[in-house]
Every structure is written in C-alpha cells, then in structure tokens.
mmCIF file of N, CA and C in Angstrom:
data_model
loop_
_atom_site.group_PDB
_atom_site.id
_atom_site.type_symbol
_atom_site.label_atom_id
_atom_site.label_comp_id
_atom_site.label_asym_id
_atom_site.label_seq_id
_atom_site.Cartn_x
_atom_site.Cartn_y
_atom_site.Cartn_z
ATOM 1 N N ASP A 228 39.764 -99.551 -7.848
ATOM 2 C CA ASP A 228 40.126 -100.669 -8.697
ATOM 3 C C ASP A 228 39.177 -100.830 -9.888
ATOM 4 N N LYS A 229 37.910 -100.569 -9.679
ATOM 5 C CA LYS A 229 36.925 -100.839 -10.716
ATOM 6 C C LYS A 229 36.710 -99.665 -11.666
ATOM 7 N N GLY A 230 37.028 -98.452 -11.247
ATOM 8 C CA GLY A 230 36.768 -97.293 -12.094
ATOM 9 C C GLY A 230 35.380 -96.735 -11.859
ATOM 10 N N LEU A 231 34.884 -96.026 -12.850
ATOM 11 C CA LEU A 231 33.568 -95.394 -12.743
ATOM 12 C C LEU A 231 32.462 -96.372 -13.124
ATOM 13 N N THR A 232 31.307 -96.198 -12.509
ATOM 14 C CA THR A 232 30.122 -96.934 -12.947
ATOM 15 C C THR A 232 29.541 -96.195 -14.149
ATOM 16 N N GLN A 233 28.633 -96.834 -14.851
ATOM 17 C CA GLN A 233 27.989 -96.191 -16.006
ATOM 18 C C GLN A 233 27.272 -94.911 -15.581
ATOM 19 N N GLU A 234 26.604 -94.954 -14.438
ATOM 20 C CA GLU A 234 25.872 -93.777 -13.954
ATOM 21 C C GLU A 234 26.834 -92.628 -13.629
ATOM 22 N N GLU A 235 27.940 -92.933 -12.953
ATOM 23 C CA GLU A 235 28.926 -91.897 -12.633
ATOM 24 C C GLU A 235 29.519 -91.296 -13.912
ATOM 25 N N PHE A 236 29.821 -92.157 -14.880
ATOM 26 C CA PHE A 236 30.363 -91.707 -16.149
ATOM 27 C C PHE A 236 29.364 -90.811 -16.879
ATOM 28 N N ASP A 237 28.113 -91.232 -16.961
ATOM 29 C CA ASP A 237 27.079 -90.447 -17.644
ATOM 30 C C ASP A 237 26.893 -89.086 -16.979
ATOM 31 N N ASN A 238 26.887 -89.058 -15.648
ATOM 32 C CA ASN A 238 26.734 -87.792 -14.927
ATOM 33 C C ASN A 238 27.916 -86.863 -15.165
ATOM 34 N N ALA A 239 29.136 -87.410 -15.125
ATOM 35 C CA ALA A 239 30.328 -86.599 -15.358
ATOM 36 C C ALA A 239 30.347 -86.053 -16.786
ATOM 37 N N LYS A 240 29.975 -86.885 -17.724
ATOM 38 C CA LYS A 240 29.944 -86.477 -19.132
ATOM 39 C C LYS A 240 28.900 -85.386 -19.360
ATOM 40 N N ALA A 241 27.718 -85.555 -18.795
ATOM 41 C CA ALA A 241 26.659 -84.545 -18.930
ATOM 42 C C ALA A 241 27.080 -83.226 -18.296
ATOM 43 N N SER A 242 27.728 -83.295 -17.144
ATOM 44 C CA SER A 242 28.191 -82.090 -16.463
ATOM 45 C C SER A 242 29.248 -81.363 -17.291
ATOM 46 N N ALA A 243 30.193 -82.113 -17.844
ATOM 47 C CA ALA A 243 31.244 -81.507 -18.668
ATOM 48 C C ALA A 243 30.653 -80.875 -19.925
ATOM 49 N N LEU A 244 29.732 -81.567 -20.569
ATOM 50 C CA LEU A 244 29.113 -81.017 -21.775
ATOM 51 C C LEU A 244 28.279 -79.776 -21.468
ATOM 52 N N TYR A 245 27.602 -79.764 -20.328
ATOM 53 C CA TYR A 245 26.836 -78.585 -19.928
ATOM 54 C C TYR A 245 27.771 -77.391 -19.717
ATOM 55 N N THR A 246 28.873 -77.614 -19.012
ATOM 56 C CA THR A 246 29.825 -76.538 -18.746
ATOM 57 C C THR A 246 30.372 -75.977 -20.047
ATOM 58 N N ILE A 247 30.730 -76.865 -20.968
ATOM 59 C CA ILE A 247 31.243 -76.407 -22.264
ATOM 60 C C ILE A 247 30.165 -75.660 -23.041
ATOM 61 N N SER A 248 28.942 -76.154 -23.015
ATOM 62 C CA SER A 248 27.861 -75.520 -23.790
ATOM 63 C C SER A 248 27.556 -74.111 -23.316
ATOM 64 N N THR A 249 27.752 -73.831 -22.034
ATOM 65 C CA THR A 249 27.468 -72.482 -21.546
ATOM 66 C C THR A 249 28.432 -71.452 -22.139
ATOM 67 N N ILE A 250 29.620 -71.888 -22.525
ATOM 68 C CA ILE A 250 30.587 -70.981 -23.145
ATOM 69 C C ILE A 250 30.066 -70.495 -24.493
ATOM 70 N N PHE A 251 29.376 -71.369 -25.237
ATOM 71 C CA PHE A 251 28.892 -71.029 -26.564
ATOM 72 C C PHE A 251 27.647 -70.136 -26.545
ATOM 73 N N GLN A 252 27.045 -69.927 -25.390
ATOM 74 C CA GLN A 252 25.815 -69.152 -25.312
ATOM 75 C C GLN A 252 26.039 -67.649 -25.268
ATOM 76 N N ASP A 253 27.256 -67.204 -25.044
ATOM 77 C CA ASP A 253 27.563 -65.787 -24.948
ATOM 78 C C ASP A 253 28.790 -65.497 -25.805
ATOM 79 N N VAL A 254 28.625 -64.632 -26.813
ATOM 80 C CA VAL A 254 29.708 -64.348 -27.748
ATOM 81 C C VAL A 254 30.942 -63.801 -27.032
ATOM 82 N N ALA A 255 30.750 -62.919 -26.073
ATOM 83 C CA ALA A 255 31.889 -62.337 -25.351
ATOM 84 C C ALA A 255 32.619 -63.412 -24.552
ATOM 85 N N ARG A 256 31.873 -64.284 -23.904
ATOM 86 C CA ARG A 256 32.497 -65.361 -23.130
ATOM 87 C C ARG A 256 33.247 -66.334 -24.044
ATOM 88 N N TYR A 257 32.652 -66.634 -25.197
ATOM 89 C CA TYR A 257 33.305 -67.525 -26.155
ATOM 90 C C TYR A 257 34.583 -66.891 -26.691
ATOM 91 N N ALA A 258 34.527 -65.615 -27.042
ATOM 92 C CA ALA A 258 35.712 -64.913 -27.548
ATOM 93 C C ALA A 258 36.813 -64.878 -26.488
ATOM 94 N N ALA A 259 36.440 -64.619 -25.245
ATOM 95 C CA ALA A 259 37.424 -64.592 -24.158
ATOM 96 C C ALA A 259 38.044 -65.967 -23.955
ATOM 97 N N ALA A 260 37.235 -67.006 -24.008
ATOM 98 C CA ALA A 260 37.740 -68.369 -23.827
ATOM 99 C C ALA A 260 38.688 -68.748 -24.971
ATOM 100 N N CYS A 261 38.323 -68.410 -26.199
ATOM 101 C CA CYS A 261 39.180 -68.710 -27.358
ATOM 102 C C CYS A 261 40.499 -67.956 -27.273
ATOM 103 N N SER A 262 40.437 -66.675 -26.937
ATOM 104 C CA SER A 262 41.676 -65.895 -26.852
ATOM 105 C C SER A 262 42.558 -66.407 -25.717
ATOM 106 N N SER A 263 41.956 -66.842 -24.634
ATOM 107 C CA SER A 263 42.714 -67.413 -23.529
ATOM 108 C C SER A 263 43.413 -68.695 -23.962
ATOM 109 N N LYS A 264 42.715 -69.530 -24.711
ATOM 110 C CA LYS A 264 43.310 -70.772 -25.215
ATOM 111 C C LYS A 264 44.486 -70.474 -26.142
ATOM 112 N N VAL A 265 44.303 -69.515 -27.056
ATOM 113 C CA VAL A 265 45.376 -69.165 -27.984
ATOM 114 C C VAL A 265 46.565 -68.593 -27.223
ATOM 115 N N PHE A 266 46.296 -67.758 -26.247
ATOM 116 C CA PHE A 266 47.364 -67.145 -25.443
ATOM 117 C C PHE A 266 48.190 -68.195 -24.713
ATOM 118 N N THR A 267 47.553 -69.289 -24.303
ATOM 119 C CA THR A 267 48.263 -70.335 -23.565
ATOM 120 C C THR A 267 48.775 -71.465 -24.465
ATOM 121 N N GLY A 268 48.769 -71.230 -25.776
ATOM 122 C CA GLY A 268 49.397 -72.169 -26.699
ATOM 123 C C GLY A 268 48.493 -73.187 -27.355
ATOM 124 N N PHE A 269 47.206 -73.095 -27.129
ATOM 125 C CA PHE A 269 46.267 -74.012 -27.769
ATOM 126 C C PHE A 269 45.709 -73.366 -29.029
ATOM 127 N N SER A 270 44.991 -74.138 -29.827
ATOM 128 C CA SER A 270 44.370 -73.573 -31.025
ATOM 129 C C SER A 270 43.072 -72.857 -30.644
ATOM 130 N N ALA A 271 42.599 -72.009 -31.548
ATOM 131 C CA ALA A 271 41.344 -71.291 -31.303
ATOM 132 C C ALA A 271 40.165 -72.262 -31.256
ATOM 133 N N SER A 272 40.329 -73.443 -31.827
ATOM 134 C CA SER A 272 39.245 -74.431 -31.835
ATOM 135 C C SER A 272 39.333 -75.399 -30.651
ATOM 136 N N ALA A 273 40.168 -75.107 -29.666
ATOM 137 C CA ALA A 273 40.383 -76.023 -28.543
ATOM 138 C C ALA A 273 39.102 -76.327 -27.772
ATOM 139 N N ILE A 274 38.221 -75.354 -27.645
ATOM 140 C CA ILE A 274 36.973 -75.579 -26.898
ATOM 141 C C ILE A 274 36.067 -76.539 -27.661
ATOM 142 N N GLU A 275 35.949 -76.316 -28.966
ATOM 143 C CA GLU A 275 35.154 -77.232 -29.794
ATOM 144 C C GLU A 275 35.792 -78.616 -29.828
ATOM 145 N N ASP A 276 37.103 -78.668 -29.889
ATOM 146 C CA ASP A 276 37.811 -79.950 -29.870
ATOM 147 C C ASP A 276 37.524 -80.703 -28.572
ATOM 148 N N ARG A 277 37.519 -79.988 -27.447
ATOM 149 C CA ARG A 277 37.244 -80.613 -26.145
ATOM 150 C C ARG A 277 35.812 -81.141 -26.100
ATOM 151 N N ARG A 278 34.861 -80.351 -26.641
ATOM 152 C CA ARG A 278 33.463 -80.791 -26.673
ATOM 153 C C ARG A 278 33.338 -82.107 -27.433
ATOM 154 N N LYS A 279 33.993 -82.197 -28.590
ATOM 155 C CA LYS A 279 33.947 -83.428 -29.387
ATOM 156 C C LYS A 279 34.597 -84.593 -28.643
ATOM 157 N N GLU A 280 35.697 -84.304 -27.949
ATOM 158 C CA GLU A 280 36.382 -85.345 -27.182
ATOM 159 C C GLU A 280 35.493 -85.900 -26.074
ATOM 160 N N VAL A 281 34.792 -85.005 -25.382
ATOM 161 C CA VAL A 281 33.891 -85.440 -24.306
ATOM 162 C C VAL A 281 32.717 -86.221 -24.881
ATOM 163 N N GLU A 282 32.155 -85.739 -25.984
ATOM 164 C CA GLU A 282 31.013 -86.427 -26.598
ATOM 165 C C GLU A 282 31.356 -87.842 -27.037
ATOM 166 N N THR A 283 32.578 -88.060 -27.500
ATOM 167 C CA THR A 283 32.956 -89.371 -28.019
ATOM 168 C C THR A 283 33.616 -90.269 -26.971
ATOM 169 N N ALA A 284 33.800 -89.769 -25.769
ATOM 170 C CA ALA A 284 34.419 -90.576 -24.702
ATOM 171 C C ALA A 284 33.526 -91.771 -24.387
ATOM 172 N N ASP A 285 34.164 -92.893 -24.081
ATOM 173 C CA ASP A 285 33.365 -94.041 -23.657
ATOM 174 C C ASP A 285 33.915 -94.598 -22.346
ATOM 175 N N LEU A 286 33.052 -95.261 -21.637
ATOM 176 C CA LEU A 286 33.343 -95.736 -20.282
ATOM 177 C C LEU A 286 34.556 -96.656 -20.225
ATOM 178 N N LYS A 287 34.691 -97.586 -21.160
ATOM 179 C CA LYS A 287 35.818 -98.527 -21.123
ATOM 180 C C LYS A 287 37.159 -97.801 -21.232
ATOM 181 N N LYS A 288 37.255 -96.852 -22.153
ATOM 182 C CA LYS A 288 38.509 -96.114 -22.337
ATOM 183 C C LYS A 288 38.824 -95.262 -21.114
ATOM 184 N N VAL A 289 37.816 -94.591 -20.573
ATOM 185 C CA VAL A 289 38.023 -93.753 -19.391
ATOM 186 C C VAL A 289 38.479 -94.612 -18.216
ATOM 187 N N ASN A 290 37.844 -95.738 -18.002
ATOM 188 C CA ASN A 290 38.234 -96.618 -16.895
ATOM 189 C C ASN A 290 39.633 -97.198 -17.088
ATOM 190 N N ARG A 291 40.030 -97.452 -18.328
ATOM 191 C CA ARG A 291 41.390 -97.931 -18.594
ATOM 192 C C ARG A 291 42.416 -96.878 -18.159
ATOM 193 N N VAL A 292 42.147 -95.623 -18.492
ATOM 194 C CA VAL A 292 43.043 -94.527 -18.092
ATOM 195 C C VAL A 292 43.056 -94.368 -16.575
ATOM 196 N N ILE A 293 41.899 -94.454 -15.959
ATOM 197 C CA ILE A 293 41.809 -94.321 -14.495
ATOM 198 C C ILE A 293 42.628 -95.417 -13.815
ATOM 199 N N ARG A 294 42.458 -96.651 -14.250
ATOM 200 C CA ARG A 294 43.213 -97.755 -13.635
ATOM 201 C C ARG A 294 44.710 -97.587 -13.836
ATOM 202 N N LYS A 295 45.113 -97.183 -15.032
ATOM 203 C CA LYS A 295 46.533 -96.997 -15.316
ATOM 204 C C LYS A 295 47.111 -95.867 -14.476
ATOM 205 N N LEU A 296 46.392 -94.764 -14.373
ATOM 206 C CA LEU A 296 46.867 -93.603 -13.619
ATOM 207 C C LEU A 296 46.995 -93.921 -12.137
ATOM 208 N N PHE A 297 45.986 -94.512 -11.548
ATOM 209 C CA PHE A 297 45.991 -94.752 -10.102
ATOM 210 C C PHE A 297 46.759 -96.011 -9.698
ATOM 211 N N ALA A 298 47.198 -96.796 -10.664
ATOM 212 C CA ALA A 298 48.010 -97.966 -10.342
ATOM 213 C C ALA A 298 49.474 -97.601 -10.129
ATOM 214 N N GLN A 299 49.860 -96.394 -10.519
ATOM 215 C CA GLN A 299 51.247 -95.965 -10.358
ATOM 216 C C GLN A 299 51.545 -95.726 -8.883
ATOM 217 N N PRO A 300 52.677 -96.232 -8.392
ATOM 218 C CA PRO A 300 52.976 -96.126 -6.960
ATOM 219 C C PRO A 300 53.289 -94.706 -6.479
ATOM 220 N N ASP A 301 53.755 -93.844 -7.357
ATOM 221 C CA ASP A 301 54.163 -92.501 -6.931
ATOM 222 C C ASP A 301 53.107 -91.428 -7.172
ATOM 223 N N VAL A 302 51.892 -91.827 -7.460
ATOM 224 C CA VAL A 302 50.830 -90.862 -7.726
ATOM 225 C C VAL A 302 50.374 -90.209 -6.426
ATOM 226 N N ARG A 303 50.245 -88.912 -6.445
ATOM 227 C CA ARG A 303 49.709 -88.165 -5.302
ATOM 228 C C ARG A 303 48.224 -87.934 -5.576
ATOM 229 N N LYS A 304 47.397 -88.319 -4.634
ATOM 230 C CA LYS A 304 45.955 -88.164 -4.805
ATOM 231 C C LYS A 304 45.483 -86.974 -3.983
ATOM 232 N N ILE A 305 44.726 -86.081 -4.632
ATOM 233 C CA ILE A 305 44.196 -84.891 -3.974
ATOM 234 C C ILE A 305 42.682 -84.908 -4.144
ATOM 235 N N VAL A 306 41.970 -84.710 -3.058
ATOM 236 C CA VAL A 306 40.515 -84.666 -3.098
ATOM 237 C C VAL A 306 40.076 -83.217 -2.947
ATOM 238 N N VAL A 307 39.245 -82.768 -3.889
ATOM 239 C CA VAL A 307 38.698 -81.421 -3.820
ATOM 240 C C VAL A 307 37.209 -81.569 -3.595
ATOM 241 N N SER A 308 36.730 -80.955 -2.523
ATOM 242 C CA SER A 308 35.327 -81.105 -2.171
ATOM 243 C C SER A 308 34.824 -79.838 -1.489
ATOM 244 N N PRO A 309 33.557 -79.503 -1.705
ATOM 245 C CA PRO A 309 33.005 -78.335 -1.003
ATOM 246 C C PRO A 309 32.770 -78.614 0.486
ATOM 247 N N GLU A 310 32.825 -79.891 0.849
ATOM 248 C CA GLU A 310 32.598 -80.269 2.243
ATOM 249 C C GLU A 310 33.930 -80.423 2.975
ATOM 250 N N GLU A 311 33.937 -80.099 4.226
ATOM 251 C CA GLU A 311 35.135 -80.287 5.025
ATOM 252 C C GLU A 311 35.137 -81.707 5.566
ATOM 253 N N PHE A 312 36.251 -82.398 5.408
ATOM 254 C CA PHE A 312 36.362 -83.770 5.878
ATOM 255 C C PHE A 312 36.960 -83.822 7.266
ATOM 256 N N GLN A 313 36.498 -84.776 8.062
ATOM 257 C CA GLN A 313 37.078 -85.045 9.365
ATOM 258 C C GLN A 313 37.947 -86.287 9.239
ATOM 259 N N PHE A 314 39.218 -86.167 9.557
ATOM 260 C CA PHE A 314 40.137 -87.308 9.468
ATOM 261 C C PHE A 314 40.359 -87.916 10.815
#
C-alpha cells in the first residue's frame, strides 16, 4: 500500500545505474547491447535513454506507478528470489 521507502528507492536506483554503467565500460559489450536494442525495435540510444530515465526518477512518481499497478484486481504477482521459499 505504501510503496517503496526512500532507502529502498535509493538502493534500487543505485543498483540500476551501476548495471547500466558496466555496459559503457567495454566497447564490445556496448556495441552488442546497442545492436540488440536496434534488432528488437528500439533506438541505438535506448541504453543512454534508460540511464537518463533512471537518473531522473523520483520516489513520488515511482510510488504512484506502484500503487496504480498493484491496485488492479487482475494483476498476477510473481516473486523472483535467489532463496527458496517455504509456503
């Protein structure tokens, strides 16, 4: 109901930016990522566009989307975790 806390948001944002930044550190990896984006219908600048989108994201907007998405009655929720859960 409440969405992400500031700490959760900051951690997620830092993690996403780190993942994106690693693509720019290797020319071959960057070229492969760009060609993959173009092949799947995105622009060659899609990775840079995503980086800018993540950098400018703010907690209020993200939480608004989270509340709207999870308030829908027909939403299927899937949890992905490295740990095995006991139900």
